[in-house]
Amino acid sequence: MDLYNLTITEAHRLLKKKEITSTELTRAVLDRIAAVETRIDAFLTVTADQALEQAAAADRSIAARTCGPLTGIPVALKDVICTQGVRTTCGSKILSPFIPPYDATVVARLKQAGAVLVGKLNMDEFAMGSSTENSGFKITRNPWDLTRIPGGSSGGSAAAVAAGMCLGALGSDTGGSVRQPASHCGVVGIKPTYGRVSRYGLVAYASSLDQIGPLSRSVADAALLLNGIAGHDPADSTSVPIAVPDYAAALGPGIEGLRIGIPREYAASEGLDPEVSAAVEEAVRTLEALGARRVEVSLPHTQYAVAVYYVIAPCEASSNLARYDGVKYGFRANAGGDLIDMYRRTRSQGFGAEVQRRIIIGTYCLSAGYYDAYYGKASQVRTLIVEDFKKAFAACDVIACPTAPTPAFRIGEKIDDPLTMYLSDIFTISANLAGIPALSLPCGFSASGLPIGLQLMGTHFGEETILRVAHRFEGATDFHKKRPAL
Ligand code: GLN
């Protein structure tokens, strides 16, 4: 078996038994990056030297008999997560020269856990997009079909995990950006409950929706990564000071009697590919065969979720992105004219089209006279969506549905039609609006060999339950074992 294809769980076992070293594992991953990166374009920065130093340190610690679950494991980070001394661009030209003076809390925690950081991954600019085509630098390709998008905005993270360029990765999910690319690349991705993982050092897109989450090749690996990053952080006032369970230990029990809620409204969703709905239906049958019980639930305000999101997220983004003015960080357009002129030219040249579109939408919606009609109204409907989930979870333990309405689409297919692109998030956005945890895991392949994802949503801080259901499903199926031929 190629070392780069190991799961974190398998690699940990071999490291602990001293059958492999972290240096060997890290070299295998770096060689794999060198071999396939020109075809995938997943990385914006590869930190080979740093990785080999960290691997050597991990090997020393293993020799001294300290081998935690992430010790010596090569992982990579979406380039929206700040890394001390390592360029962090957020996929944007405006941040292309930015080198953070500090580590995000998740990075500090991964380092403390002994993980090896191999680099920074491509993404849609400021995490705005569903295809990674909005990156200011390059388009990442789907390892299962190089003519297709890997999903977005954490497309680099999902592609890198699928292609064996790291054993696990972190992404960020504001409206589906961990789950949707996980689905398109045939890997596991989890968006934790809002407040479960610190956002300190995560470049802000829409602060009330953003959450960092792991991508991996197995559910157990996702649990290990989540164990590594979850928990209260005094530096993030929205992180919640409640105890973090051991997610890996929570995978044990079965799912007999567990109620799986199927939202009535999702089946009727326009644009749902028949191959996706068949795979998800088959997955629910598998869960039933494992002892779970199917119940129908209703999420009546689902039809408004995309519209609500595309008011709230741009509003928050327009405010968060005001800081990129050519003075405080990164890029500044060449001088000439007055201060306002410098701001205007910096922001026009530094931001791409989609980011400018969202800043304009958000600024408009927050303007005096429009605030109540747009932002205020959207916030009210958001509350109704939260209520929908509360009612649904009175009747079920977990909600199951597709992650994305179609398998990965072709590069270029939707880029000129933002509204169609926005509908890629139709099944994922509600979980961010409600703040609940949700994950995607492989549940099938289309006739043309493209991965399909099953989404499982849980109650606030109910990560253990969705991970447990996912783990059982994975144990009963083989979809996660397939690797793209590269
Ligand atoms: N595709 C959605 C957007 O463009 C979600 C992105 C995300 O979750 N970061 O905003």
Tab-separated table of C-alpha atoms and ligand atoms in Angstrom:
chain	number	residue	atom	x	y	z
A	1	MET	CA	0.000	0.000	0.000
A	2	ASP	CA	1.262	3.483	-0.844
A	3	LEU	CA	1.910	5.348	2.379
A	4	TYR	CA	0.223	8.508	1.066
A	5	ASN	CA	-3.042	6.601	0.692
A	6	LEU	CA	-3.208	5.514	4.343
A	7	THR	CA	-5.969	6.830	6.546
A	8	ILE	CA	-4.882	8.760	9.629
A	9	THR	CA	-6.098	5.862	11.746
A	10	GLU	CA	-3.939	3.336	9.842
A	11	ALA	CA	-0.905	5.628	9.742
A	12	HIS	CA	-1.148	6.220	13.484
A	13	ARG	CA	-1.153	2.492	14.132
A	14	LEU	CA	1.961	1.985	12.009
A	15	LEU	CA	3.760	4.981	13.543
A	16	LYS	CA	3.000	3.792	17.023
A	17	LYS	CA	4.259	0.281	16.282
A	18	LYS	CA	7.333	1.946	14.717
A	19	GLU	CA	6.708	0.127	11.423
A	20	ILE	CA	6.998	3.448	9.631
A	21	THR	CA	8.417	6.838	10.594
A	22	SER	CA	6.768	10.190	10.170
A	23	THR	CA	9.702	11.209	7.998
A	24	GLU	CA	8.973	8.317	5.584
A	25	LEU	CA	5.287	9.123	5.595
A	26	THR	CA	5.896	12.845	5.059
A	27	ARG	CA	8.349	12.158	2.237
A	28	ALA	CA	5.794	9.873	0.581
A	29	VAL	CA	3.211	12.646	0.763
A	30	LEU	CA	5.629	15.305	-0.540
A	31	ASP	CA	6.622	12.975	-3.415
A	32	ARG	CA	2.966	12.426	-4.195
A	33	ILE	CA	2.399	16.185	-4.270
A	34	ALA	CA	5.337	16.538	-6.649
A	35	ALA	CA	3.918	13.760	-8.846
A	36	VAL	CA	0.298	14.936	-9.200
A	37	GLU	CA	0.155	18.642	-8.325
A	38	THR	CA	0.636	19.797	-11.920
A	39	ARG	CA	-2.575	17.937	-12.793
A	40	ILE	CA	-4.628	18.828	-9.687
A	41	ASP	CA	-3.405	22.316	-8.676
A	42	ALA	CA	-4.593	21.868	-5.094
A	43	PHE	CA	-1.797	23.783	-3.328
A	44	LEU	CA	-0.986	27.482	-3.155
A	45	THR	CA	2.062	26.888	-0.923
A	46	VAL	CA	3.912	23.660	-0.130
A	47	THR	CA	5.915	23.891	3.101
A	48	ALA	CA	8.236	20.939	2.502
A	49	ASP	CA	11.080	22.091	4.771
A	50	GLN	CA	8.781	22.912	7.655
A	51	ALA	CA	7.001	19.572	7.172
A	52	LEU	CA	10.233	17.562	7.283
A	53	GLU	CA	11.348	19.395	10.435
A	54	GLN	CA	8.007	18.697	12.075
A	55	ALA	CA	8.216	15.055	10.947
A	56	ALA	CA	11.679	14.722	12.500
A	57	ALA	CA	10.346	16.229	15.731
A	58	ALA	CA	7.415	13.791	15.628
A	59	ASP	CA	9.824	10.877	15.158
A	60	ARG	CA	11.808	12.020	18.181
A	61	SER	CA	8.667	12.214	20.234
A	62	ILE	CA	7.557	8.749	19.082
A	63	ALA	CA	10.997	7.399	20.001
A	64	ALA	CA	10.366	8.869	23.456
A	65	ARG	CA	7.036	6.964	23.464
A	66	THR	CA	4.702	9.907	22.964
A	67	CYS	CA	2.481	9.181	19.986
A	68	GLY	CA	-0.899	10.897	20.061
A	69	PRO	CA	-3.444	10.219	17.313
A	70	LEU	CA	-2.139	13.094	15.165
A	71	THR	CA	1.574	12.824	15.983
A	72	GLY	CA	3.551	12.733	12.754
A	73	ILE	CA	0.456	12.846	10.493
A	74	PRO	CA	0.812	15.027	7.347
A	75	VAL	CA	-2.135	17.401	7.019
A	76	ALA	CA	-2.765	20.553	4.993
A	77	LEU	CA	-4.763	23.726	5.538
A	78	LYS	CA	-7.149	25.767	3.419
A	79	ASP	CA	-5.422	29.060	2.737
A	80	VAL	CA	-8.063	30.960	4.734
A	81	ILE	CA	-6.429	29.783	7.983
A	82	CYS	CA	-3.575	31.930	9.314
A	83	THR	CA	-0.163	30.323	9.697
A	84	GLN	CA	2.664	32.166	11.397
A	85	GLY	CA	5.432	32.943	8.930
A	86	VAL	CA	3.679	31.121	6.064
A	87	ARG	CA	1.877	33.112	3.366
A	88	THR	CA	-1.921	33.094	3.749
A	89	THR	CA	-3.745	34.462	0.712
A	90	CYS	CA	-7.376	33.452	1.139
A	91	GLY	CA	-7.233	32.727	-2.598
A	92	SER	CA	-7.113	36.483	-3.221
A	93	LYS	CA	-4.650	38.742	-4.998
A	94	ILE	CA	-5.369	41.341	-2.344
A	95	LEU	CA	-3.707	39.119	0.271
A	96	SER	CA	-1.042	37.652	-2.009
A	97	PRO	CA	1.890	39.153	-0.043
A	98	PHE	CA	0.345	38.557	3.415
A	99	ILE	CA	2.396	36.593	5.950
A	100	PRO	CA	0.485	36.291	9.235
A	101	PRO	CA	2.418	37.078	12.424
A	102	TYR	CA	0.455	34.415	14.324
A	103	ASP	CA	-1.106	30.966	14.046
A	104	ALA	CA	-4.860	30.417	14.037
A	105	THR	CA	-5.954	28.534	17.157
A	106	VAL	CA	-6.651	25.399	15.075
A	107	VAL	CA	-3.104	25.537	13.706
A	108	ALA	CA	-1.607	25.984	17.156
A	109	ARG	CA	-3.646	22.986	18.320
A	110	LEU	CA	-2.583	20.798	15.393
A	111	LYS	CA	1.059	21.716	16.010
A	112	GLN	CA	0.666	20.915	19.667
A	113	ALA	CA	-0.831	17.547	18.728
A	114	GLY	CA	2.344	16.846	16.732
A	115	ALA	CA	0.781	17.052	13.259
A	116	VAL	CA	2.974	17.750	10.224
A	117	LEU	CA	1.783	20.709	8.124
A	118	VAL	CA	2.563	20.194	4.454
A	119	GLY	CA	1.060	23.344	2.983
A	120	LYS	CA	-1.767	25.729	2.164
A	121	LEU	CA	-4.609	24.779	-0.154
A	122	ASN	CA	-6.360	26.551	-2.979
A	123	MET	CA	-9.865	27.923	-2.503
A	124	ASP	CA	-12.444	30.273	-3.940
A	125	GLU	CA	-11.407	33.836	-3.148
A	126	PHE	CA	-12.450	34.651	0.427
A	127	ALA	CA	-14.348	31.326	0.441
A	128	MET	CA	-16.973	32.691	-1.945
A	129	GLY	CA	-17.912	30.003	-4.410
A	130	SER	CA	-18.842	26.388	-4.978
A	131	SER	CA	-16.226	25.322	-7.501
A	132	THR	CA	-12.792	26.818	-6.637
A	133	GLU	CA	-12.980	28.583	-10.005
A	134	ASN	CA	-13.102	31.906	-8.114
A	135	SER	CA	-9.545	31.525	-6.826
A	136	GLY	CA	-7.410	34.540	-7.708
A	137	PHE	CA	-4.554	32.158	-8.607
A	138	LYS	CA	-5.644	28.941	-10.327
A	139	ILE	CA	-8.428	26.426	-10.776
A	140	THR	CA	-8.158	23.162	-8.849
A	141	ARG	CA	-9.278	20.053	-10.738
A	142	ASN	CA	-11.317	17.129	-9.464
A	143	PRO	CA	-9.045	14.067	-9.034
A	144	TRP	CA	-11.864	11.801	-10.304
A	145	ASP	CA	-12.190	13.714	-13.572
A	146	LEU	CA	-9.723	16.467	-14.397
A	147	THR	CA	-12.246	18.287	-16.588
A	148	ARG	CA	-14.494	18.854	-13.576
A	149	ILE	CA	-14.487	21.159	-10.579
A	150	PRO	CA	-13.598	19.742	-7.138
A	151	GLY	CA	-16.403	21.753	-5.521
A	152	GLY	CA	-15.830	24.764	-3.358
A	153	SER	CA	-14.884	26.801	-1.672
A	154	SER	CA	-12.557	24.274	0.059
A	155	GLY	CA	-11.856	22.596	-3.302
A	156	GLY	CA	-8.102	22.438	-2.725
A	157	SER	CA	-8.653	20.689	0.617
A	158	ALA	CA	-11.023	18.064	-0.802
A	159	ALA	CA	-8.938	17.418	-3.919
A	160	ALA	CA	-5.723	17.101	-1.902
A	161	VAL	CA	-7.267	14.562	0.495
A	162	ALA	CA	-8.806	12.573	-2.381
A	163	ALA	CA	-5.556	12.568	-4.360
A	164	GLY	CA	-3.313	11.445	-1.469
A	165	MET	CA	-1.502	14.792	-1.179
A	166	CYS	CA	-2.132	14.846	2.585
A	167	LEU	CA	-3.846	12.432	4.989
A	168	GLY	CA	-6.370	15.002	6.146
A	169	ALA	CA	-7.077	18.698	5.739
A	170	LEU	CA	-8.928	21.588	7.289
A	171	GLY	CA	-11.443	23.634	5.352
A	172	SER	CA	-13.988	26.264	6.281
A	173	ASP	CA	-17.737	26.049	5.769
A	174	THR	CA	-19.970	29.121	5.577
A	175	GLY	CA	-22.696	27.649	3.381
A	176	GLY	CA	-21.384	24.207	2.492
A	177	SER	CA	-17.737	24.736	1.627
A	178	VAL	CA	-16.448	21.709	3.520
A	179	ARG	CA	-19.323	19.332	2.751
A	180	GLN	CA	-19.970	20.110	-0.925
A	181	PRO	CA	-16.345	19.637	-2.087
A	182	ALA	CA	-16.070	16.553	0.159
A	183	SER	CA	-19.092	15.169	-1.669
A	184	HIS	CA	-17.665	15.955	-5.118
A	185	CYS	CA	-14.254	14.459	-4.299
A	186	GLY	CA	-15.478	11.320	-2.508
A	187	VAL	CA	-14.132	12.151	0.959
A	188	VAL	CA	-15.599	12.843	4.407
A	189	GLY	CA	-16.154	16.453	5.496
A	190	ILE	CA	-17.747	17.810	8.635
A	191	LYS	CA	-18.990	21.270	9.517
A	192	PRO	CA	-19.123	21.384	13.312
A	193	THR	CA	-21.743	23.232	15.355
A	194	TYR	CA	-21.243	26.997	15.234
A	195	GLY	CA	-19.035	27.731	18.251
A	196	ARG	CA	-17.523	24.248	18.519
A	197	VAL	CA	-14.233	25.204	16.839
A	198	SER	CA	-12.399	28.494	17.358
A	199	ARG	CA	-12.494	30.949	14.468
A	200	TYR	CA	-9.489	32.857	15.806
A	201	GLY	CA	-7.125	33.197	12.866
A	202	LEU	CA	-9.735	32.129	10.304
A	203	VAL	CA	-10.000	34.994	7.808
A	204	ALA	CA	-13.616	36.127	8.198
A	205	TYR	CA	-16.129	35.768	5.382
A	206	ALA	CA	-19.543	35.753	7.109
A	207	SER	CA	-18.815	35.646	10.815
A	208	SER	CA	-22.171	34.309	12.015
A	209	LEU	CA	-21.930	31.347	9.612
A	210	ASP	CA	-18.209	30.494	9.293
A	211	GLN	CA	-16.901	27.345	10.916
A	212	ILE	CA	-13.669	25.383	10.388
A	213	GLY	CA	-14.033	21.664	9.731
A	214	PRO	CA	-11.918	18.618	8.818
A	215	LEU	CA	-11.828	16.670	5.545
A	216	SER	CA	-10.530	13.113	5.575
A	217	ARG	CA	-10.680	9.692	3.963
A	218	SER	CA	-12.670	8.070	6.771
A	219	VAL	CA	-15.189	9.026	9.446
A	220	ALA	CA	-12.830	7.882	12.199
A	221	ASP	CA	-10.190	10.246	10.785
A	222	ALA	CA	-12.675	13.129	10.829
A	223	ALA	CA	-13.350	12.345	14.495
A	224	LEU	CA	-9.617	12.415	15.276
A	225	LEU	CA	-9.102	15.732	13.513
A	226	LEU	CA	-12.150	17.211	15.240
A	227	ASN	CA	-10.794	16.028	18.589
A	228	GLY	CA	-7.618	17.904	17.706
A	229	ILE	CA	-9.251	21.261	16.936
A	230	ALA	CA	-12.519	21.476	18.910
A	231	GLY	CA	-13.039	23.345	22.146
A	232	HIS	CA	-13.394	26.712	23.774
A	233	ASP	CA	-10.893	29.429	22.963
A	234	PRO	CA	-10.754	32.640	24.988
A	235	ALA	CA	-9.582	34.399	21.808
A	236	ASP	CA	-12.925	33.697	20.042
A	237	SER	CA	-15.912	34.998	21.976
A	238	THR	CA	-18.290	32.897	19.853
A	239	SER	CA	-16.547	29.632	20.723
A	240	VAL	CA	-18.603	27.866	23.353
A	241	PRO	CA	-17.173	26.908	26.754
A	242	ILE	CA	-18.684	23.440	26.997
A	243	ALA	CA	-16.778	20.193	27.331
A	244	VAL	CA	-15.650	18.430	24.143
A	245	PRO	CA	-16.501	14.733	24.046
A	246	ASP	CA	-14.022	12.212	22.653
A	247	TYR	CA	-15.445	11.941	19.127
A	248	ALA	CA	-13.368	8.883	18.276
A	249	ALA	CA	-14.649	7.019	21.338
A	250	ALA	CA	-18.225	8.006	20.442
A	251	LEU	CA	-18.080	5.969	17.219
A	252	GLY	CA	-18.543	2.716	19.121
A	253	PRO	CA	-22.258	2.107	19.701
A	254	GLY	CA	-24.670	0.935	16.999
A	255	ILE	CA	-27.615	2.847	15.576
A	256	GLU	CA	-30.481	0.490	16.396
A	257	GLY	CA	-33.698	2.418	16.914
A	258	LEU	CA	-32.165	5.730	15.876
A	259	ARG	CA	-34.634	7.894	13.939
A	260	ILE	CA	-33.430	9.170	10.558
A	261	GLY	CA	-35.474	12.168	9.422
A	262	ILE	CA	-36.070	12.575	5.699
A	263	PRO	CA	-37.115	16.148	4.888
A	264	ARG	CA	-40.164	16.084	2.643
A	265	GLU	CA	-39.201	19.347	0.905
A	266	TYR	CA	-35.766	18.129	-0.206
A	267	ALA	CA	-37.051	15.327	-2.422
A	268	ALA	CA	-39.130	17.845	-4.380
A	269	SER	CA	-36.143	20.109	-4.883
A	270	GLU	CA	-35.743	21.336	-8.419
A	271	GLY	CA	-32.483	20.369	-10.088
A	272	LEU	CA	-31.921	17.243	-7.981
A	273	ASP	CA	-30.096	14.737	-10.170
A	274	PRO	CA	-31.840	11.320	-10.299
A	275	GLU	CA	-28.545	9.481	-9.727
A	276	VAL	CA	-27.974	11.528	-6.564
A	277	SER	CA	-31.456	10.910	-5.218
A	278	ALA	CA	-31.190	7.173	-5.989
A	279	ALA	CA	-27.839	6.919	-4.163
A	280	VAL	CA	-29.202	8.789	-1.141
A	281	GLU	CA	-32.338	6.615	-1.063
A	282	GLU	CA	-30.151	3.512	-1.187
A	283	ALA	CA	-28.058	4.944	1.666
A	284	VAL	CA	-31.152	5.449	3.816
A	285	ARG	CA	-32.103	1.803	3.128
A	286	THR	CA	-28.638	0.760	4.284
A	287	LEU	CA	-29.143	2.733	7.504
A	288	GLU	CA	-32.509	1.011	7.965
A	289	ALA	CA	-30.849	-2.360	7.480
A	290	LEU	CA	-28.448	-1.339	10.260
A	291	GLY	CA	-31.407	-0.853	12.597
A	292	ALA	CA	-32.272	2.823	12.140
A	293	ARG	CA	-35.844	3.904	11.565
A	294	ARG	CA	-36.954	6.249	8.774
A	295	VAL	CA	-39.328	9.072	9.670
A	296	GLU	CA	-40.577	11.874	7.480
A	297	VAL	CA	-39.909	15.400	8.711
A	298	SER	CA	-40.733	18.802	7.315
A	299	LEU	CA	-38.495	21.848	6.958
A	300	PRO	CA	-41.082	24.204	5.464
A	301	HIS	CA	-38.844	27.264	5.114
A	302	THR	CA	-36.203	25.396	3.082
A	303	GLN	CA	-37.225	27.209	-0.079
A	304	TYR	CA	-36.039	30.519	1.406
A	305	ALA	CA	-32.647	29.314	2.653
A	306	VAL	CA	-30.602	30.225	-0.426
A	307	ALA	CA	-32.190	33.699	-0.637
A	308	VAL	CA	-31.668	34.336	3.082
A	309	TYR	CA	-28.058	33.199	2.861
A	310	TYR	CA	-27.315	35.401	-0.144
A	311	VAL	CA	-28.463	38.437	1.826
A	312	ILE	CA	-26.851	37.632	5.187
A	313	ALA	CA	-23.508	36.301	3.900
A	314	PRO	CA	-22.810	39.248	1.545
A	315	CYS	CA	-23.863	41.736	4.267
A	316	GLU	CA	-21.384	40.271	6.727
A	317	ALA	CA	-18.765	39.942	3.986
A	318	SER	CA	-19.098	43.567	2.894
A	319	SER	CA	-18.381	44.609	6.447
A	320	ASN	CA	-15.576	42.059	7.066
A	321	LEU	CA	-13.822	42.862	3.791
A	322	ALA	CA	-13.789	46.618	4.439
A	323	ARG	CA	-10.422	46.113	6.143
A	324	TYR	CA	-8.663	45.383	2.819
A	325	ASP	CA	-7.954	48.959	1.852
A	326	GLY	CA	-4.357	48.840	0.683
A	327	VAL	CA	-3.139	50.191	4.014
A	328	LYS	CA	-3.479	47.476	6.634
A	329	TYR	CA	-2.656	44.269	4.734
A	330	GLY	CA	-1.278	42.882	1.541
A	331	PHE	CA	-1.644	44.442	-1.858
A	332	ARG	CA	-1.777	48.186	-2.666
A	333	ALA	CA	-2.394	49.507	-6.189
A	334	ASN	CA	0.257	51.829	-7.576
A	335	ALA	CA	0.114	55.372	-6.203
A	336	GLY	CA	-1.465	58.326	-7.999
A	337	GLY	CA	-4.537	60.306	-7.053
A	338	ASP	CA	-5.812	60.825	-3.525
A	339	LEU	CA	-6.548	58.393	-0.698
A	340	ILE	CA	-10.036	57.481	-1.957
A	341	ASP	CA	-8.576	56.844	-5.381
A	342	MET	CA	-5.970	54.518	-3.838
A	343	TYR	CA	-8.703	52.604	-1.961
A	344	ARG	CA	-10.776	52.314	-5.117
A	345	ARG	CA	-7.963	51.076	-7.306
A	346	THR	CA	-6.605	48.674	-4.669
A	347	ARG	CA	-9.996	47.068	-4.173
A	348	SER	CA	-10.859	47.008	-7.895
A	349	GLN	CA	-7.575	45.337	-8.825
A	350	GLY	CA	-7.171	43.210	-5.697
A	351	PHE	CA	-10.617	41.597	-5.508
A	352	GLY	CA	-12.033	39.302	-8.184
A	353	ALA	CA	-15.468	39.618	-9.796
A	354	GLU	CA	-17.407	37.397	-7.383
A	355	VAL	CA	-16.017	39.120	-4.296
A	356	GLN	CA	-16.854	42.541	-5.751
A	357	ARG	CA	-20.360	41.326	-6.588
A	358	ARG	CA	-20.909	40.223	-2.978
A	359	ILE	CA	-19.481	43.430	-1.501
A	360	ILE	CA	-21.879	45.431	-3.668
A	361	ILE	CA	-24.883	43.240	-2.733
A	362	GLY	CA	-23.988	43.415	0.953
A	363	THR	CA	-23.360	47.146	0.971
A	364	TYR	CA	-26.663	47.721	-0.813
A	365	CYS	CA	-28.618	45.498	1.598
A	366	LEU	CA	-27.124	47.269	4.623
A	367	SER	CA	-27.731	50.779	3.312
A	368	ALA	CA	-29.963	53.169	5.242
A	369	GLY	CA	-33.530	52.593	4.100
A	370	TYR	CA	-32.856	49.047	2.851
A	371	TYR	CA	-31.535	47.430	6.011
A	372	ASP	CA	-34.969	46.471	7.388
A	373	ALA	CA	-36.284	45.269	4.053
A	374	TYR	CA	-33.294	42.993	3.341
A	375	TYR	CA	-30.980	42.237	6.258
A	376	GLY	CA	-33.729	42.578	8.872
A	377	LYS	CA	-36.164	40.411	6.903
A	378	ALA	CA	-33.521	37.798	6.116
A	379	SER	CA	-32.637	37.586	9.813
A	380	GLN	CA	-36.295	36.973	10.665
A	381	VAL	CA	-36.588	34.176	8.102
A	382	ARG	CA	-33.326	32.740	9.449
A	383	THR	CA	-35.084	32.402	12.829
A	384	LEU	CA	-37.914	30.494	11.129
A	385	ILE	CA	-35.354	28.114	9.618
A	386	VAL	CA	-33.875	27.555	13.100
A	387	GLU	CA	-37.411	26.794	14.370
A	388	ASP	CA	-37.958	24.322	11.501
A	389	PHE	CA	-34.941	22.328	12.654
A	390	LYS	CA	-36.032	22.427	16.297
A	391	LYS	CA	-39.391	20.931	15.351
A	392	ALA	CA	-37.846	18.369	13.011
A	393	PHE	CA	-35.378	17.217	15.671
A	394	ALA	CA	-38.245	16.625	18.083
A	395	ALA	CA	-39.252	13.793	15.736
A	396	CYS	CA	-35.850	12.469	14.645
A	397	ASP	CA	-32.245	12.129	15.814
A	398	VAL	CA	-30.458	12.793	12.526
A	399	ILE	CA	-31.558	14.288	9.214
A	400	ALA	CA	-30.379	12.590	6.003
A	401	CYS	CA	-30.385	14.186	2.548
A	402	PRO	CA	-28.062	14.767	-0.403
A	403	THR	CA	-25.045	17.027	0.130
A	404	ALA	CA	-25.130	18.496	-3.382
A	405	PRO	CA	-27.893	18.314	-5.985
A	406	THR	CA	-25.601	16.942	-8.724
A	407	PRO	CA	-22.199	15.251	-8.971
A	408	ALA	CA	-19.243	17.531	-9.846
A	409	PHE	CA	-19.981	19.720	-12.849
A	410	ARG	CA	-17.569	20.693	-15.619
A	411	ILE	CA	-15.053	23.503	-15.251
A	412	GLY	CA	-16.630	26.567	-16.853
A	413	GLU	CA	-20.162	25.152	-16.830
A	414	LYS	CA	-21.665	27.498	-14.225
A	415	ILE	CA	-19.105	30.252	-13.800
A	416	ASP	CA	-21.007	32.800	-15.895
A	417	ASP	CA	-24.293	32.144	-14.134
A	418	PRO	CA	-23.968	33.055	-10.449
A	419	LEU	CA	-27.567	32.153	-9.608
A	420	THR	CA	-27.184	28.577	-10.887
A	421	MET	CA	-23.873	28.353	-9.037
A	422	TYR	CA	-25.583	29.516	-5.810
A	423	LEU	CA	-28.057	26.621	-6.112
A	424	SER	CA	-25.156	24.174	-5.618
A	425	ASP	CA	-25.552	24.986	-1.919
A	426	ILE	CA	-29.270	24.352	-1.673
A	427	PHE	CA	-28.893	21.379	0.711
A	428	THR	CA	-25.968	22.646	2.771
A	429	ILE	CA	-26.787	26.286	3.532
A	430	SER	CA	-29.557	25.661	6.086
A	431	ALA	CA	-27.172	23.985	8.550
A	432	ASN	CA	-25.039	27.149	8.636
A	433	LEU	CA	-28.069	29.389	9.054
A	434	ALA	CA	-29.220	27.205	11.972
A	435	GLY	CA	-25.704	26.674	13.368
A	436	ILE	CA	-26.135	22.885	13.537
A	437	PRO	CA	-23.441	20.294	12.720
A	438	ALA	CA	-23.573	18.450	9.395
A	439	LEU	CA	-21.284	16.072	7.561
A	440	SER	CA	-20.926	14.580	4.126
A	441	LEU	CA	-19.642	11.098	3.387
A	442	PRO	CA	-19.342	9.032	0.215
A	443	CYS	CA	-22.534	7.090	-0.592
A	444	GLY	CA	-22.151	6.151	-4.247
A	445	PHE	CA	-20.869	6.935	-7.690
A	446	SER	CA	-22.613	8.185	-10.802
A	447	ALA	CA	-22.604	6.028	-13.931
A	448	SER	CA	-19.666	8.114	-15.140
A	449	GLY	CA	-17.689	7.368	-11.978
A	450	LEU	CA	-18.177	10.612	-10.056
A	451	PRO	CA	-18.564	10.463	-6.260
A	452	ILE	CA	-21.915	11.217	-4.593
A	453	GLY	CA	-22.234	12.403	-0.985
A	454	LEU	CA	-24.776	11.713	1.728
A	455	GLN	CA	-25.356	14.558	4.165
A	456	LEU	CA	-26.229	13.914	7.807
A	457	MET	CA	-27.325	16.828	9.983
A	458	GLY	CA	-27.545	16.754	13.776
A	459	THR	CA	-28.678	18.843	16.707
A	460	HIS	CA	-26.478	21.593	18.189
A	461	PHE	CA	-23.368	19.916	19.632
A	462	GLY	CA	-24.661	16.570	18.347
A	463	GLU	CA	-21.513	15.791	16.317
A	464	GLU	CA	-21.159	12.457	18.104
A	465	THR	CA	-24.464	11.195	16.734
A	466	ILE	CA	-23.873	12.117	13.098
A	467	LEU	CA	-20.326	10.744	13.264
A	468	ARG	CA	-21.628	7.498	14.736
A	469	VAL	CA	-24.267	7.075	12.015
A	470	ALA	CA	-21.679	7.904	9.355
A	471	HIS	CA	-19.197	5.438	10.837
A	472	ARG	CA	-21.787	2.646	10.801
A	473	PHE	CA	-22.696	3.447	7.218
A	474	GLU	CA	-19.044	3.442	6.219
A	475	GLY	CA	-18.549	0.079	7.928
A	476	ALA	CA	-21.356	-1.397	5.833
A	477	THR	CA	-20.257	0.028	2.464
A	478	ASP	CA	-17.150	0.254	0.267
A	479	PHE	CA	-17.506	3.688	-1.356
A	480	HIS	CA	-14.832	5.259	0.848
A	481	LYS	CA	-12.264	2.621	-0.176
A	482	LYS	CA	-12.150	3.639	-3.820
A	483	ARG	CA	-9.367	6.017	-4.875
A	484	PRO	CA	-9.217	8.074	-8.054
A	485	ALA	CA	-6.877	6.710	-10.747
A	486	LEU	CA	-4.201	9.355	-11.217
B	1	GLN	N1	-20.843	28.437	-1.962
B	1	GLN	C1	-21.234	29.266	-0.862
B	1	GLN	C2	-20.806	30.683	-1.129
B	1	GLN	O1	-20.376	30.933	-2.188
B	1	GLN	C3	-20.662	28.745	0.402
B	1	GLN	C4	-19.234	29.064	0.550
B	1	GLN	C5	-18.680	28.646	1.855
B	1	GLN	O2	-19.243	27.808	2.565
B	1	GLN	N2	-17.599	29.281	2.225
B	1	GLN	O3	-20.896	31.536	-0.326
